[in-house]
Coordinates of N, CA, C and O and ligand atoms in Angstrom, one line a residue:
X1 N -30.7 157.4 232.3 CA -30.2 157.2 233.7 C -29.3 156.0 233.7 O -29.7 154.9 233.2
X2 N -28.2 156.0 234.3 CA -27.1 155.0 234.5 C -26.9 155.1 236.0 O -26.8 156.0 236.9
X3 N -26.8 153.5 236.0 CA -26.2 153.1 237.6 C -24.8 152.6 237.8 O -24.1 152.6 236.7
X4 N -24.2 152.2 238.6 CA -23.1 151.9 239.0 C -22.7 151.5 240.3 O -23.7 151.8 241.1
X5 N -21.8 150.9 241.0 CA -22.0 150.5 241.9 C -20.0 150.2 242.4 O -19.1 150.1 241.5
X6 N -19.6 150.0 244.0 CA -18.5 149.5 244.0 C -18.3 147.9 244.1 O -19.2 147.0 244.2
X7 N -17.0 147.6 244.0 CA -16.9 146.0 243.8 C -18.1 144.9 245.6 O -18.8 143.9 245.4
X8 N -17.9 145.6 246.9 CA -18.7 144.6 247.5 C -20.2 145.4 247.7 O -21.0 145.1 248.6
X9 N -20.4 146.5 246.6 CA -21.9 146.5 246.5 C -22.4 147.7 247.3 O -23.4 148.3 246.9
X10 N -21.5 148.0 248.6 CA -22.1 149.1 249.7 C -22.3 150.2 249.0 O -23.2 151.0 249.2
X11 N -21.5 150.4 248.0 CA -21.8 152.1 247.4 C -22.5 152.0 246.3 O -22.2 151.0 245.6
X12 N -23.5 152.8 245.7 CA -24.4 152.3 245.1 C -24.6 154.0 244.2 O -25.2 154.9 244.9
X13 N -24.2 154.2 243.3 CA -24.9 155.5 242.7 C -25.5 155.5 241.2 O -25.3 154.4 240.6
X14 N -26.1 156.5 240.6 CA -27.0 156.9 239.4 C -26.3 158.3 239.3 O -26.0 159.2 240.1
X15 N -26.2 157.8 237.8 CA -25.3 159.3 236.7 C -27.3 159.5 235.6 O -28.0 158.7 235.0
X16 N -27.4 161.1 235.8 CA -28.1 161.6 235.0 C -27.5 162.2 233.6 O -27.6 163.4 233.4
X17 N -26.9 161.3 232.8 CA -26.0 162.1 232.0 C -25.7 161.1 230.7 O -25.7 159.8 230.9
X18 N -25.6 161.6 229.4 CA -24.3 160.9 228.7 C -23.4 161.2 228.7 O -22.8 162.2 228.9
X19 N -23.0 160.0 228.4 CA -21.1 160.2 228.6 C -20.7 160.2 226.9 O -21.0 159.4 226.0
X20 N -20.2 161.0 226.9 CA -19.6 161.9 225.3 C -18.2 161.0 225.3 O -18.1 160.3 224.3
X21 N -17.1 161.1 226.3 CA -16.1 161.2 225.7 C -15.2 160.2 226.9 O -15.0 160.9 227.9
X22 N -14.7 158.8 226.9 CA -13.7 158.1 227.5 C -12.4 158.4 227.4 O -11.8 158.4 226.4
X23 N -11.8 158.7 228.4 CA -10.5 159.2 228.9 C -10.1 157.9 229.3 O -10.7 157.2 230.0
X24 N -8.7 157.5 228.6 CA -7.9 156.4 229.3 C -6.4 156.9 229.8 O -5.3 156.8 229.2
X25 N -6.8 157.5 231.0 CA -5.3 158.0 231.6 C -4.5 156.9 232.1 O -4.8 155.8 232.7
X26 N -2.9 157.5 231.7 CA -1.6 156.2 231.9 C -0.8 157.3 232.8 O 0.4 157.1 233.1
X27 N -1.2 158.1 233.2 CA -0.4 158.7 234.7 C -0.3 157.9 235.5 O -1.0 156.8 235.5
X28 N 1.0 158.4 236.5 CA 1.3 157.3 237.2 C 0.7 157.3 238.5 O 0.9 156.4 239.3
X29 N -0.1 158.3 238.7 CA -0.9 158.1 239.9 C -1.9 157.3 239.5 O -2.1 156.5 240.4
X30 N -3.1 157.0 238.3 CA -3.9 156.5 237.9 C -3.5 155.0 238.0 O -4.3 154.2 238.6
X31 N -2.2 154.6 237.5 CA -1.7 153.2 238.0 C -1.4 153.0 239.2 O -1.8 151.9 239.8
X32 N -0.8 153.7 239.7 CA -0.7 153.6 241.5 C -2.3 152.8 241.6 O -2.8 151.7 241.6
X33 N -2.8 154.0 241.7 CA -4.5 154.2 242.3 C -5.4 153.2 241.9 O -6.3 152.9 242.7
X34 N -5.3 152.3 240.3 CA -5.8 151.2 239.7 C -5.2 150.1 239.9 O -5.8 149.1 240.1
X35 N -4.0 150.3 239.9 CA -3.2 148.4 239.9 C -3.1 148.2 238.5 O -2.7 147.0 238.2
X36 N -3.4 149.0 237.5 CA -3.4 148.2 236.3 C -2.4 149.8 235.4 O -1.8 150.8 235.8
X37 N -2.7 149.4 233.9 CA -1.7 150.3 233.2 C -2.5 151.5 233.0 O -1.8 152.4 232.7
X38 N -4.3 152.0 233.1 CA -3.8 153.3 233.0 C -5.9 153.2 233.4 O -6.4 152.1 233.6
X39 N -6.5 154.3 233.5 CA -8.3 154.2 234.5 C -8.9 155.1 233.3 O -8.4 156.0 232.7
X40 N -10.2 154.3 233.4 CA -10.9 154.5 232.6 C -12.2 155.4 233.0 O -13.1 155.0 233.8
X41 N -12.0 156.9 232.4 CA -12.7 157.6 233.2 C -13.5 158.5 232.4 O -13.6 158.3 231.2
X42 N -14.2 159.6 233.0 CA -15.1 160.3 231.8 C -15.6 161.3 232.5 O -15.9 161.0 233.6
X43 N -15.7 162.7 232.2 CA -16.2 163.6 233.0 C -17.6 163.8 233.3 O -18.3 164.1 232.3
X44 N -18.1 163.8 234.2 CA -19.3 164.2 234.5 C -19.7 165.5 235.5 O -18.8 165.9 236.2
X45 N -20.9 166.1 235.6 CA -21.3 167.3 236.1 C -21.7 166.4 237.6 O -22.4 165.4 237.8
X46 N -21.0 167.3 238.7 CA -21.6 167.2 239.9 C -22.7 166.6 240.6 O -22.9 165.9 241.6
X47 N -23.5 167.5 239.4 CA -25.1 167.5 240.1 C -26.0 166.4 239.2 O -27.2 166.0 239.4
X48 N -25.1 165.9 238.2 CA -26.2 164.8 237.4 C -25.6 163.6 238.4 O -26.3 162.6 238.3
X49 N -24.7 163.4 239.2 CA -24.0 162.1 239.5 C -24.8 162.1 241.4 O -24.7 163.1 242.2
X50 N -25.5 160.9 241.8 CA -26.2 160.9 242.8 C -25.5 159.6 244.0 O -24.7 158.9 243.3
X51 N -25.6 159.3 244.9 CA -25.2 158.3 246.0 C -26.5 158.2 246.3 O -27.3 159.0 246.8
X52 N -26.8 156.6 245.7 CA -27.9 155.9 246.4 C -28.0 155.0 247.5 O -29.0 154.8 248.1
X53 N -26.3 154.3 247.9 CA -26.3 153.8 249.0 C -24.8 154.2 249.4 O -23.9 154.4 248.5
X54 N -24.7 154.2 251.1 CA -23.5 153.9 251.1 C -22.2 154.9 250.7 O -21.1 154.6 250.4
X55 N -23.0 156.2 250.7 CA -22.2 157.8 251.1 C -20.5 157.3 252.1 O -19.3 157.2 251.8
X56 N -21.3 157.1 253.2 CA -20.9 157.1 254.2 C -19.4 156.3 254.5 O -18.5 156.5 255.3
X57 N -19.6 155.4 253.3 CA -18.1 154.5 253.2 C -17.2 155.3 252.0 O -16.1 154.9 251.6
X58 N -17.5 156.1 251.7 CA -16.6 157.0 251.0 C -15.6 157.7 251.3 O -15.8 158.9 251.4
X59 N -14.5 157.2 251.4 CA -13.2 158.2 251.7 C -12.4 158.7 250.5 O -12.5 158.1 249.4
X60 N -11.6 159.5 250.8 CA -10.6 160.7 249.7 C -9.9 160.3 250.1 O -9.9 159.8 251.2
X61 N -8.5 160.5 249.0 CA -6.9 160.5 249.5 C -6.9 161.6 248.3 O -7.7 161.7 247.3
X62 N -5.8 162.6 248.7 CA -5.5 164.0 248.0 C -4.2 163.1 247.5 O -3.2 162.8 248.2
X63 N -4.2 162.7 246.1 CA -3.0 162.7 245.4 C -2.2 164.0 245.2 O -0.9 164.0 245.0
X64 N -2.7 164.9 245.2 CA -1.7 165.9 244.7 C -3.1 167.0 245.7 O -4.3 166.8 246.1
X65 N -2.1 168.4 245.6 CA -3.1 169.4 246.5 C -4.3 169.8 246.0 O -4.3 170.1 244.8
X66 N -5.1 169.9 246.4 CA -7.0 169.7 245.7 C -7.1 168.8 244.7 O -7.5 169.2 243.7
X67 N -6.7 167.4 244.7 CA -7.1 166.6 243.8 C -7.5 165.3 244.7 O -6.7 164.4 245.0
X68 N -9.0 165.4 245.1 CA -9.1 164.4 245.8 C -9.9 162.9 245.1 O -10.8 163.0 244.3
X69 N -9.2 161.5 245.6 CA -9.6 160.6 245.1 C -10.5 159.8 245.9 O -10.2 159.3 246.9
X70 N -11.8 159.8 245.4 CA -12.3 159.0 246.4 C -13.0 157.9 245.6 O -13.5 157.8 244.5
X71 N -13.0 157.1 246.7 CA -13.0 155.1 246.8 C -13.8 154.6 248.2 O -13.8 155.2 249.3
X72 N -14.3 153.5 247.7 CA -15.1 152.3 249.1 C -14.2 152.5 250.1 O -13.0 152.4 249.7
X73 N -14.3 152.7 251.1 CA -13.2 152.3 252.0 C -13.3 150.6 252.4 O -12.4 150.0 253.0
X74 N -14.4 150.0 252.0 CA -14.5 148.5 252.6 C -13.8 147.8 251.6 O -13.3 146.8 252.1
X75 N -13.6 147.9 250.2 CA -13.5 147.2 249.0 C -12.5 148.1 248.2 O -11.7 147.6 247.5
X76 N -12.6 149.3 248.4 CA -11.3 149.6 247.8 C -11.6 150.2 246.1 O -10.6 150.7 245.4
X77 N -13.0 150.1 245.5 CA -12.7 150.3 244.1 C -12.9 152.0 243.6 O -13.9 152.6 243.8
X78 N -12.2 152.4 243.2 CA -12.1 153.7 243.0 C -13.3 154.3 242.2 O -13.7 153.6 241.3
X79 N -13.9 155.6 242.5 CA -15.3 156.2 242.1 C -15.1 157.5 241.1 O -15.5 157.7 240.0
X80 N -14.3 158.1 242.1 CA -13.9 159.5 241.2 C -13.1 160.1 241.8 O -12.8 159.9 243.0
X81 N -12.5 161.2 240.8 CA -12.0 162.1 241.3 C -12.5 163.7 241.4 O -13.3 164.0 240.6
X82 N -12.1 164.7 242.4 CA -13.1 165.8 242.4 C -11.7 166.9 242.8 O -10.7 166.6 243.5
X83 N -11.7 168.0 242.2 CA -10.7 169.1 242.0 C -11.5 170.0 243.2 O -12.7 170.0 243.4
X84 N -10.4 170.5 243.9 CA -11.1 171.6 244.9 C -11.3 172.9 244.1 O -12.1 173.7 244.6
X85 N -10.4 173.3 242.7 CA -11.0 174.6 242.3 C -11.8 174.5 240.7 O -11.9 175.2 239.7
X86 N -12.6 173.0 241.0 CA -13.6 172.2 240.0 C -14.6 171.7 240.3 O -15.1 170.9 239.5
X87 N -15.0 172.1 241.8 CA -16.0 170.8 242.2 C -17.3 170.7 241.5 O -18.2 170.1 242.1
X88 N -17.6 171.2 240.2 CA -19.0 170.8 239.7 C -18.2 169.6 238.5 O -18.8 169.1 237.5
X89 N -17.2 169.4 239.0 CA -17.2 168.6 237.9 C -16.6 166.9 238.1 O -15.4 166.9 238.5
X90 N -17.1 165.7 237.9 CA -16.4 164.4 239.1 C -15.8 164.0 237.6 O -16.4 164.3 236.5
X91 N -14.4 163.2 237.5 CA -13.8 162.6 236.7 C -14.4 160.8 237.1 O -13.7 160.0 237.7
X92 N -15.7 160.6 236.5 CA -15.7 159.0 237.3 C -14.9 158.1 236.7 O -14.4 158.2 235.6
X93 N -14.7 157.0 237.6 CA -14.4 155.8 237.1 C -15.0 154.9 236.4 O -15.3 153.9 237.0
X94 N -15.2 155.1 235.2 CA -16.2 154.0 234.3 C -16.6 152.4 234.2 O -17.4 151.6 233.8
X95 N -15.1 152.3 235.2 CA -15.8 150.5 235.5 C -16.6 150.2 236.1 O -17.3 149.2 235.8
X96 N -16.7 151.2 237.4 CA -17.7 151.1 238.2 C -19.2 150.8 237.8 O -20.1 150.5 238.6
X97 N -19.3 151.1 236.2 CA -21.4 151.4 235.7 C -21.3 149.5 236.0 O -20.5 148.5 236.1
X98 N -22.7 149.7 236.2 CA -23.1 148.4 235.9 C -23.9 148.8 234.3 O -23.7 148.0 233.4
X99 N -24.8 149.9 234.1 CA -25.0 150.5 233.3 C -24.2 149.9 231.8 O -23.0 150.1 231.7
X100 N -25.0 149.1 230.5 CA -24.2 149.3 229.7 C -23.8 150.7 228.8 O -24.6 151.7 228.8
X101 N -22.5 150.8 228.1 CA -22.7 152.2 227.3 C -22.4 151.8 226.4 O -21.7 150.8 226.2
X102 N -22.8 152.7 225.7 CA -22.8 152.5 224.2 C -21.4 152.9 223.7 O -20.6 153.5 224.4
X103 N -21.3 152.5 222.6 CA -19.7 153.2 221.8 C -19.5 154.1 222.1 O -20.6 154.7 222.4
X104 N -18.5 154.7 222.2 CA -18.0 156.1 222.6 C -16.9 156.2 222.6 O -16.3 155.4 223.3
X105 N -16.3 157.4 221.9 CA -15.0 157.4 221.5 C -14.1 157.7 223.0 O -14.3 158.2 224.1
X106 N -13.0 157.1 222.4 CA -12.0 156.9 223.5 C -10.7 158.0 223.1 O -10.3 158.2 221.9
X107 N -10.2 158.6 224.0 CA -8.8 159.0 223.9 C -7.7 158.5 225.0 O -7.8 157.9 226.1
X108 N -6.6 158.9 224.3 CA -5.3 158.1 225.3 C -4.8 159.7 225.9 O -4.6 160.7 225.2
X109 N -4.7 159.6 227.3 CA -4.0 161.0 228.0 C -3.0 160.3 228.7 O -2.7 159.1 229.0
X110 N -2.1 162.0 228.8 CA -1.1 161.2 229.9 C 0.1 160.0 229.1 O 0.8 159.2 229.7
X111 N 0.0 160.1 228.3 CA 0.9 159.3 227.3 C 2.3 159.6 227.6 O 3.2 158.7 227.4
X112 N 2.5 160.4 228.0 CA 4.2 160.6 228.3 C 4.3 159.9 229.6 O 5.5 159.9 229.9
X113 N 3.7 159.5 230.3 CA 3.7 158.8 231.6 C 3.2 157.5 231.4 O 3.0 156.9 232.5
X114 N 2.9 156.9 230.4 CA 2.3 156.1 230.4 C 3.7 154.7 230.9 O 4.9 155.0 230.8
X115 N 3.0 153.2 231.4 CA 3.8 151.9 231.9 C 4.6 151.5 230.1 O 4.1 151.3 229.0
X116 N 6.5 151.5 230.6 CA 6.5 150.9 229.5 C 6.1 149.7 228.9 O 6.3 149.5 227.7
X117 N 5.6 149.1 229.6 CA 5.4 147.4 229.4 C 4.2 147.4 229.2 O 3.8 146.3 229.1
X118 N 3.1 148.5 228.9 CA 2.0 148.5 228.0 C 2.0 149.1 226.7 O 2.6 150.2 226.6
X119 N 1.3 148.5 225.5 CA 1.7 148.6 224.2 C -0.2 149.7 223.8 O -1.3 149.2 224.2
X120 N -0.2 150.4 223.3 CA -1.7 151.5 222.3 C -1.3 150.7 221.5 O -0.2 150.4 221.1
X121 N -2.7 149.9 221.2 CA -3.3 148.6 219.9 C -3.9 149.5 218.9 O -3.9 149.3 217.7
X122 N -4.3 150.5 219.8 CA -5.4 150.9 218.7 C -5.4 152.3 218.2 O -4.5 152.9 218.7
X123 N -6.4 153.2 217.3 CA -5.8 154.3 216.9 C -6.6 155.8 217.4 O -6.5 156.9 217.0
X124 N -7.3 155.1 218.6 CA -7.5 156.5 218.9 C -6.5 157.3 219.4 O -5.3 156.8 219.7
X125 N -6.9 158.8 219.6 CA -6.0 160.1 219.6 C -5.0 159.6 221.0 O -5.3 158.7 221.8
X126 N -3.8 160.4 221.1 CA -3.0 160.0 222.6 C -2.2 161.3 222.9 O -1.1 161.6 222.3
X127 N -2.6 161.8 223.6 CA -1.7 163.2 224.4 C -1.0 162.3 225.0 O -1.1 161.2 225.6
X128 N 0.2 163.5 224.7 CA 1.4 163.5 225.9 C 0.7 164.0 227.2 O 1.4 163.6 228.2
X129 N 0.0 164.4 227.5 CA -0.5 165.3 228.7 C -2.1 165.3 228.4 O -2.7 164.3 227.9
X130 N -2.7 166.4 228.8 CA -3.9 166.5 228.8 C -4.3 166.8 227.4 O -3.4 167.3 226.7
X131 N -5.6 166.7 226.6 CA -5.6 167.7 225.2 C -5.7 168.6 225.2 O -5.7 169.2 224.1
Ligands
LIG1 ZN1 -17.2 148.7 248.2
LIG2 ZN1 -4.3 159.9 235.6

């Protein structure tokens, strides 16, 4: 069991799950949406991911049509994202764990979109798009 939480604390949830595989998307909505060059995210099953506190401060913004993002509305830190013709499946935001994790391989997505002014150091795999 892993926990997680948003930056001033109100949102509070537990993932029943391992996380297999770290997605670092450099889409430019992902930077919009982060402030930074690209969100560190990981797929998980609907029903293993729970809201322990603080449902209620949860709002969506639809970046694109059934792709909704939702985030704190008090603090702002982004949670997941959830597809309207995918909903057993949440893309979380991995900063969020307070939870430590263990190694776990990383891939680069979204590479053709990725910020010029950020440099891949390292040698995991990197789609142009999705794999
Ligand atoms: Zn918050
Ligand atoms: Zn993205």
């Amino acid at each position: 069991m892993m926990n997680g939480s948003c930056l001033c604390g109100t949102v509070k949830y537990e993932l029943n799950a391992d996380i297999s595989q770290i997605l670092l998307c450099h889409c430019s909505r992902c930077r919009k949406a982060t402030g930074s060059a690209f969100a560190a995210l990981t797929l998980v099953r609907t029903e293993d991911f729970k809201f322990l506190a603080g449902e209620h401060t949860v709002k969506h913004f639809d970046s694109a049509p059934g792709v909704g993002r939702y985030f704190c509305q008090d603090c702002g830190s982004p949670l997941f994202t959830k597809r309207e013709n995918a909903p057993e499946l949440l893309r979380l935001r991995i900063g969020t764990l307070d939870t430590k994790l263990p190694a776990t391989p990383i891939a680069h997505v979204f590479v053709a979109s990725k910020a010029e002014w950020f440099e891949i150091c390292d040698a995991n795999p990197q789609y142009a798009e999705r794999p």
